[in-house]
């Protein structure tokens, strides 16, 4: 027995000594239980935050009519790219990667290609976001934010609210002449819009007085030129 | 401690506070983990410290081991993490944060189609030297598959990568190894 001990590798001996002396002790089951709970909580919070922010992106896309901007050709597409809430989009992407990283401790996740896990999370976040967006959550928060009753998120809602997209006007047509239209917006009851041969319209769309329109415009001094004009349904006009 | 007891039974006894059971596990795996460490961390000085760290981590975290699973895979996973930490600390070899190999689905090369054991056939010194020229992500599956006789599934569980990625890495590692050995004028059997 003594001879066997002498022959023992110094690694084995060192470990045995440390264990026997009580210098190292195993973590308790509670330690791992609490750690697991924290991991699950972090994953759930990450998921929920990604869904909330995702639904917020859908919400502002709907109220700001991002989709309709694309109808104005290249200028509209450029405007769309510039108007997207990139900071929130990046935050959602970071949360998705974070959730995947937390989940990758599970064999169910790491045994599959990263692309599959990411796509699955993106799909779940997108579907859940769409579901949340269809509820009155954001509309209610926006209403409260407008009355300055929400200390933190209120600022974000106001920031992305109506008028936040520079050069995009939501208006009602009041009068139409060859080169000038008179429209009314929330801020200005009477605003002259210059129509030029370059102004883009949706082919076949007839815009009449009292129609609700979205105008992609640019200002030159006091004059406002229309890059593109298209009709939007009255119920789609953002009321904020 | 009876030899007949399985690793998992010994781990279970360790969980209940039997220190001798863990000593038996150390005795069973010390040589294997040291061999794995020496091959993976060939050019690093502190392999013995890293191996010691592996067993200490295993003992400290034994309560998290699920006795219905393989103890050896769990221990090799701890060893993998410890050895990767050594490489990270030394900053001698680059370890990428993102790896495209794990991103998409590859067809799994059958383990049976893998050529004969080059570790057995080739001159150990030249194989070892050639392995060091491989990046850690290719070197490690080679060592685990050929050196430690781990299955694709076990390597996937140790490295936390898809099984198909294990196949891809082994294939690329063998190709790279062959080039290196050819340059050294040593004809490999692969």
mmCIF file of C-alpha atoms in Angstrom, chain A residues 8-12 14-16 18-22 24-29 31-32 35 97 101 104-107 110-116 118, chain B residues 14-15 19 22-23 26-27 30 34 48 51-52 55-56 59-64 69 97-99 102-106 153 156-157 160-163:
data_model
loop_
_atom_site.group_PDB
_atom_site.id
_atom_site.type_symbol
_atom_site.label_atom_id
_atom_site.label_comp_id
_atom_site.label_asym_id
_atom_site.label_seq_id
_atom_site.Cartn_x
_atom_site.Cartn_y
_atom_site.Cartn_z
ATOM 1 C CA UNK A 8 1.164 7.682 -7.313
ATOM 2 C CA UNK A 9 1.419 10.537 -9.699
ATOM 3 C CA UNK A 10 1.930 13.888 -8.065
ATOM 4 C CA UNK A 11 -1.290 15.227 -9.694
ATOM 5 C CA UNK A 12 -3.367 12.503 -8.079
ATOM 6 C CA UNK A 14 -2.047 16.744 -4.840
ATOM 7 C CA UNK A 15 -5.767 16.480 -5.609
ATOM 8 C CA UNK A 16 -6.314 13.847 -2.933
ATOM 9 C CA UNK A 18 -6.565 19.067 -1.252
ATOM 10 C CA UNK A 19 -9.807 17.112 -0.970
ATOM 11 C CA UNK A 20 -8.793 15.394 2.262
ATOM 12 C CA UNK A 21 -7.664 18.645 3.879
ATOM 13 C CA UNK A 22 -10.997 20.268 3.102
ATOM 14 C CA UNK A 24 -11.758 22.448 -1.692
ATOM 15 C CA UNK A 25 -15.389 21.591 -1.137
ATOM 16 C CA UNK A 26 -18.152 20.736 -3.585
ATOM 17 C CA UNK A 27 -20.825 23.340 -4.272
ATOM 18 C CA UNK A 28 -24.162 22.409 -2.761
ATOM 19 C CA UNK A 29 -27.213 21.450 -4.785
ATOM 20 C CA UNK A 31 -25.885 26.620 -5.523
ATOM 21 C CA UNK A 32 -26.724 24.928 -8.818
ATOM 22 C CA UNK A 35 -27.736 29.329 -10.754
ATOM 23 C CA UNK A 97 -27.917 36.313 -29.773
ATOM 24 C CA UNK A 101 -25.979 31.873 -26.038
ATOM 25 C CA UNK A 104 -26.659 26.825 -26.092
ATOM 26 C CA UNK A 105 -25.850 25.150 -22.777
ATOM 27 C CA UNK A 106 -28.601 22.665 -23.625
ATOM 28 C CA UNK A 107 -27.842 19.676 -25.860
ATOM 29 C CA UNK A 110 -25.900 23.068 -29.372
ATOM 30 C CA UNK A 111 -26.471 19.829 -31.271
ATOM 31 C CA UNK A 112 -28.196 21.824 -34.006
ATOM 32 C CA UNK A 113 -26.558 24.361 -36.325
ATOM 33 C CA UNK A 114 -26.475 27.907 -35.015
ATOM 34 C CA UNK A 115 -28.538 29.071 -37.991
ATOM 35 C CA UNK A 116 -31.457 26.840 -36.952
ATOM 36 C CA UNK A 118 -31.200 31.713 -34.429
ATOM 37 C CA UNK B 14 -18.981 11.460 -4.395
ATOM 38 C CA UNK B 15 -22.165 13.513 -4.435
ATOM 39 C CA UNK B 19 -14.241 11.467 -0.965
ATOM 40 C CA UNK B 22 -13.742 10.683 -6.197
ATOM 41 C CA UNK B 23 -10.141 9.616 -5.575
ATOM 42 C CA UNK B 26 -9.103 10.650 -10.354
ATOM 43 C CA UNK B 27 -7.050 7.459 -10.512
ATOM 44 C CA UNK B 30 -5.701 11.106 -14.524
ATOM 45 C CA UNK B 34 -3.120 14.242 -18.906
ATOM 46 C CA UNK B 48 -0.119 19.567 -15.296
ATOM 47 C CA UNK B 51 -5.140 18.905 -15.551
ATOM 48 C CA UNK B 52 -5.162 19.382 -11.794
ATOM 49 C CA UNK B 55 -10.247 17.455 -11.398
ATOM 50 C CA UNK B 56 -10.693 20.208 -8.836
ATOM 51 C CA UNK B 59 -15.044 17.812 -7.612
ATOM 52 C CA UNK B 60 -16.382 21.303 -6.840
ATOM 53 C CA UNK B 61 -19.164 20.939 -9.438
ATOM 54 C CA UNK B 62 -19.990 17.265 -8.846
ATOM 55 C CA UNK B 63 -23.503 18.147 -7.607
ATOM 56 C CA UNK B 64 -24.338 19.409 -11.108
ATOM 57 C CA UNK B 69 -25.373 10.584 -18.307
ATOM 58 C CA UNK B 97 -15.746 34.021 -31.267
ATOM 59 C CA UNK B 98 -17.868 32.998 -34.243
ATOM 60 C CA UNK B 99 -17.305 29.830 -36.235
ATOM 61 C CA UNK B 102 -21.308 25.559 -36.453
ATOM 62 C CA UNK B 103 -23.602 27.928 -38.364
ATOM 63 C CA UNK B 104 -25.084 25.764 -41.102
ATOM 64 C CA UNK B 105 -26.009 22.106 -41.551
ATOM 65 C CA UNK B 106 -23.380 19.837 -43.095
ATOM 66 C CA UNK B 153 -21.595 12.324 -30.527
ATOM 67 C CA UNK B 156 -20.054 17.082 -30.059
ATOM 68 C CA UNK B 157 -21.087 16.979 -26.404
ATOM 69 C CA UNK B 160 -20.742 21.760 -27.649
ATOM 70 C CA UNK B 161 -20.934 21.632 -31.440
ATOM 71 C CA UNK B 162 -23.292 19.760 -33.806
ATOM 72 C CA UNK B 163 -22.288 16.213 -34.745
#
